[in-house]
Coordinates of C-alpha atoms in Angstrom, one line a residue:
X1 CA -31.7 -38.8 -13.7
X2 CA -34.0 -40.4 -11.2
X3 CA -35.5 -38.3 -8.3
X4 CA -33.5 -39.8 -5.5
X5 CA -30.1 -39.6 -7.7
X6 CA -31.1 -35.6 -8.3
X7 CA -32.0 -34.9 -4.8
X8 CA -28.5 -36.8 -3.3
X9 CA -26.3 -34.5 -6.3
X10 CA -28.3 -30.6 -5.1
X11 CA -27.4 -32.1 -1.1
X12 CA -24.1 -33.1 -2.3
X13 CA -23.3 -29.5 -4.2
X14 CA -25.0 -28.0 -1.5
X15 CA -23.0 -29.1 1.4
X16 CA -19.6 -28.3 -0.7
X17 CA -20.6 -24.7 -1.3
X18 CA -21.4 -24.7 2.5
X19 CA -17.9 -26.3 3.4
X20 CA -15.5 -24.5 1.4
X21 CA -13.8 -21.5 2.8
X22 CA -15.5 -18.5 2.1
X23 CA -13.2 -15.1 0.9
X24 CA -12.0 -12.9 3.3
X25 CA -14.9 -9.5 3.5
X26 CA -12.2 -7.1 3.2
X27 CA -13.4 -3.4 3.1
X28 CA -10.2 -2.0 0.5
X29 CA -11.1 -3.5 -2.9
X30 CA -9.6 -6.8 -3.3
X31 CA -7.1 -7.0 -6.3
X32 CA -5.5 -10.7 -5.2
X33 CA -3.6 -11.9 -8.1
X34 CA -2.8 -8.7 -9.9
X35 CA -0.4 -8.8 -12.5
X36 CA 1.2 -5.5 -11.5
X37 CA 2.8 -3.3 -8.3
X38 CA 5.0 -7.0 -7.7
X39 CA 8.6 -5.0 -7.3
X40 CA 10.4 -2.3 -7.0
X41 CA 14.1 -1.2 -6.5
X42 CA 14.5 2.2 -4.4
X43 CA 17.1 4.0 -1.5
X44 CA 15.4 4.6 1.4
X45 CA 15.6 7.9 3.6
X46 CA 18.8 6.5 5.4
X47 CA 20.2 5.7 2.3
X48 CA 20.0 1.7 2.2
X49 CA 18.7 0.1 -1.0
X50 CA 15.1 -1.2 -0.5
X51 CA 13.5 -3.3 -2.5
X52 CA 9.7 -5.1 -1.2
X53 CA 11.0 -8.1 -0.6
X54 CA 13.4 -7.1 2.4
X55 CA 9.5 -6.8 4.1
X56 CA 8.8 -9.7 3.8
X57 CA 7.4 -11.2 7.1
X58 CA 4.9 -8.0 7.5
X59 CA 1.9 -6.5 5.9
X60 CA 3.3 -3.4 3.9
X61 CA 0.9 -0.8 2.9
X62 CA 2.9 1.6 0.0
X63 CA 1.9 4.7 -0.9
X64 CA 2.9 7.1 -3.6
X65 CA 3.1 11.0 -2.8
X66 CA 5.4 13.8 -1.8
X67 CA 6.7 15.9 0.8
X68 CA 5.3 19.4 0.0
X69 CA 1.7 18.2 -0.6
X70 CA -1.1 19.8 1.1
X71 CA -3.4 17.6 1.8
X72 CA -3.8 14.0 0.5
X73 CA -0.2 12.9 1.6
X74 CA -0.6 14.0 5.1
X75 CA -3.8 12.9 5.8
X76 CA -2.9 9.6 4.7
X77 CA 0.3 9.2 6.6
X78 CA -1.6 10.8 9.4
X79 CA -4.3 7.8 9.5
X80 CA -1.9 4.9 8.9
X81 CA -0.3 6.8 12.0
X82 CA -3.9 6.0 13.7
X83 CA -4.3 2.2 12.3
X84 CA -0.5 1.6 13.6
X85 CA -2.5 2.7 17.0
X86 CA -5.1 0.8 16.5
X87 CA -3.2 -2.2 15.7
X88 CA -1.0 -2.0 19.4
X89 CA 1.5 -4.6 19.0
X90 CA 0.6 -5.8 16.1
X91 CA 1.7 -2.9 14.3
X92 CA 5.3 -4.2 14.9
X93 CA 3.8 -6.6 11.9
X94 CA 3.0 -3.6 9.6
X95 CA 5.2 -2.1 7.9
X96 CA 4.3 1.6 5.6
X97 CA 6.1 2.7 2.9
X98 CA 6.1 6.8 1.3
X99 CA 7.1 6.8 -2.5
X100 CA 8.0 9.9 -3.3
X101 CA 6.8 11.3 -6.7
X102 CA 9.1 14.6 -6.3
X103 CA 12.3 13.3 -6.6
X104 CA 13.6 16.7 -7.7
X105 CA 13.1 18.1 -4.0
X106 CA 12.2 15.2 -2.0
X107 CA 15.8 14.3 -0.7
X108 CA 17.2 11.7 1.5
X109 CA 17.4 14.4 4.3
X110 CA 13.8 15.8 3.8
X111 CA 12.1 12.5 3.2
X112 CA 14.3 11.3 6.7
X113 CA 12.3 14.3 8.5
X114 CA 9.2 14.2 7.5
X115 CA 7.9 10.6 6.8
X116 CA 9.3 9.1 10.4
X117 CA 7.8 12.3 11.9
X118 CA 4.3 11.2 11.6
X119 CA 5.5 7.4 13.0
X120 CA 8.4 6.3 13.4
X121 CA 8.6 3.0 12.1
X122 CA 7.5 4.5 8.6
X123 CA 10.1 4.2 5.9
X124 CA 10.7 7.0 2.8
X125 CA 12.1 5.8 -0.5
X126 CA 12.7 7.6 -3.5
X127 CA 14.7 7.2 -6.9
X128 CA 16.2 9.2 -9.7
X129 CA 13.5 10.6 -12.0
X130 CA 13.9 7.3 -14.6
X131 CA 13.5 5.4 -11.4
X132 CA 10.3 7.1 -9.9
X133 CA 9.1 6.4 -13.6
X134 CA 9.7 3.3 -13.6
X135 CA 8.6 2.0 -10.4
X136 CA 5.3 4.5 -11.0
X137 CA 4.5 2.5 -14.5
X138 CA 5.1 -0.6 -12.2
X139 CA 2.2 0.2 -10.0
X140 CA 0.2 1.7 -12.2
X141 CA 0.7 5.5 -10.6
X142 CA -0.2 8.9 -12.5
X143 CA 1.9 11.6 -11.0
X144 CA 2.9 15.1 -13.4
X145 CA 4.3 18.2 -12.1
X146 CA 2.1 21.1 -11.9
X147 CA 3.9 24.1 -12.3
X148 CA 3.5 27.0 -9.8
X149 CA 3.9 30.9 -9.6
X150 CA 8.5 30.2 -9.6
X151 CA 10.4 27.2 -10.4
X152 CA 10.2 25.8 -7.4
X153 CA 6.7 26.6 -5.9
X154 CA 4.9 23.9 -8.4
X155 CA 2.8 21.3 -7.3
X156 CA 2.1 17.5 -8.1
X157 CA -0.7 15.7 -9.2
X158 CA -0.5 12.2 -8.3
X159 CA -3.1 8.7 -7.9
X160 CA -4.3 8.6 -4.0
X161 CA -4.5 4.9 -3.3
X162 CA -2.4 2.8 -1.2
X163 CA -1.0 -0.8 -1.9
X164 CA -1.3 -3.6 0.9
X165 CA 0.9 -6.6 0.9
X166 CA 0.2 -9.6 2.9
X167 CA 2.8 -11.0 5.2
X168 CA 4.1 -13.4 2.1
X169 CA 4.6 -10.8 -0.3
X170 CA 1.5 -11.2 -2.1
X171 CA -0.2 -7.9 -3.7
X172 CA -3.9 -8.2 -2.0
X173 CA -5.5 -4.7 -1.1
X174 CA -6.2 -1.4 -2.5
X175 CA -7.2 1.0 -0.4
X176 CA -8.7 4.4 -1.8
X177 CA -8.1 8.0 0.1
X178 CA -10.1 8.6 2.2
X179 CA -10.7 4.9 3.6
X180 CA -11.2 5.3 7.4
X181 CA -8.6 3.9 9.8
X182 CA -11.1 1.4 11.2
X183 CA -11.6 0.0 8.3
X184 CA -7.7 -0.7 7.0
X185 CA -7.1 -1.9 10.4
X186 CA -9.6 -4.6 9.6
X187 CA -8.4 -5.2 6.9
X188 CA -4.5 -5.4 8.1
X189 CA -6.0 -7.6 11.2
X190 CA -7.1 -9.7 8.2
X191 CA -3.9 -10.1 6.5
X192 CA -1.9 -10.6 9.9
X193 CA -4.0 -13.4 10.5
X194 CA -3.4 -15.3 7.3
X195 CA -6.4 -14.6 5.4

């Protein structure tokens, strides 16, 4: 290749690289294109069918847990409570979701007082124990009862993460505990805006 024809193809790759759209710089790990967490089928804490298609339209962020826990679940519905803040009127574009992992005591009723209690656009869903399973194995969620000192005193041990859909559907975040709420409402800003 002669020197001219060499130097024109480096400027020509160079000003492609330099024109094409670079990735978002999302601060939850990326996982666009995923072949799992695409669908589940679950009652919410009213007692309508759900399934993540009727949120279409709005960033979902779905998160597996259960009402009796501790520590993890409420400090993570507590901070999506502070992005929803953060996000003013956008947050009329975000929509959370609590999977309960405890179907056993995790009822309509109790899952209808305590996830809306912490915002009140947040949704609860649960599903029979082949159900939870199934949608669990779907998104790739550990859960298993620990048992406590009686029957009903036990504990579970579930994954911590949350899921984040963009406004298409489209599985694109994962966000670990303990990310702060700056930084998923970045990342939800992000989404909103078509990224």
């Amino acid at each position: 290749m002669r020197p001219l024809a060499r130097l024109a193809a480096i400027f020509l790759v160079a000003f492609a690289a330099a024109c094409s759209p670079s990735a978002p710089s999302f601060k939850a790990t990326d996982i666009t294109g995923a072949e799992y967490a695409k669908a589940f089928q679950l009652t919410d804490h009213t007692g309508r069918a759900r399934t993540l298609a009727d949120f279409n339209g709005k960033a979902v962020v779905v998160f597996f847990g259960f009402t009796h826990c501790p520590d993890v679940c409420p400090t993570t519905l507590a901070g999506m409570r502070a992005v929803m803040d953060m996000l003013g009127e956008d947050a009329k574009r975000v929509q959370v979701l609590f999977v309960t992992v405890d179907p056993e005591r995790d009822t309509k009723e109790l899952l209808a007082q305590y996830v809306p209690s912490f915002h009140p656009s947040f949704v609860g869903l649960f599903g029979d124990a082949d159900t939870t399973a199934r949608v669990a194995k779907e998104f790739k969620v550990f859960y298993q009862k620990v048992p406590g000192t009686t029957p009903g005193s036990y504990t579970m041990d579930h994954s911590a993460g949350s899921y984040v859909y963009d406004p298409q559907g489209r599985l694109r975040l994962y966000v670990r505990h303990g990310a702060s709420p700056d930084d998923i409402a970045a990342d939800l800003k992000l989404l909103l805006a078509g990224q």
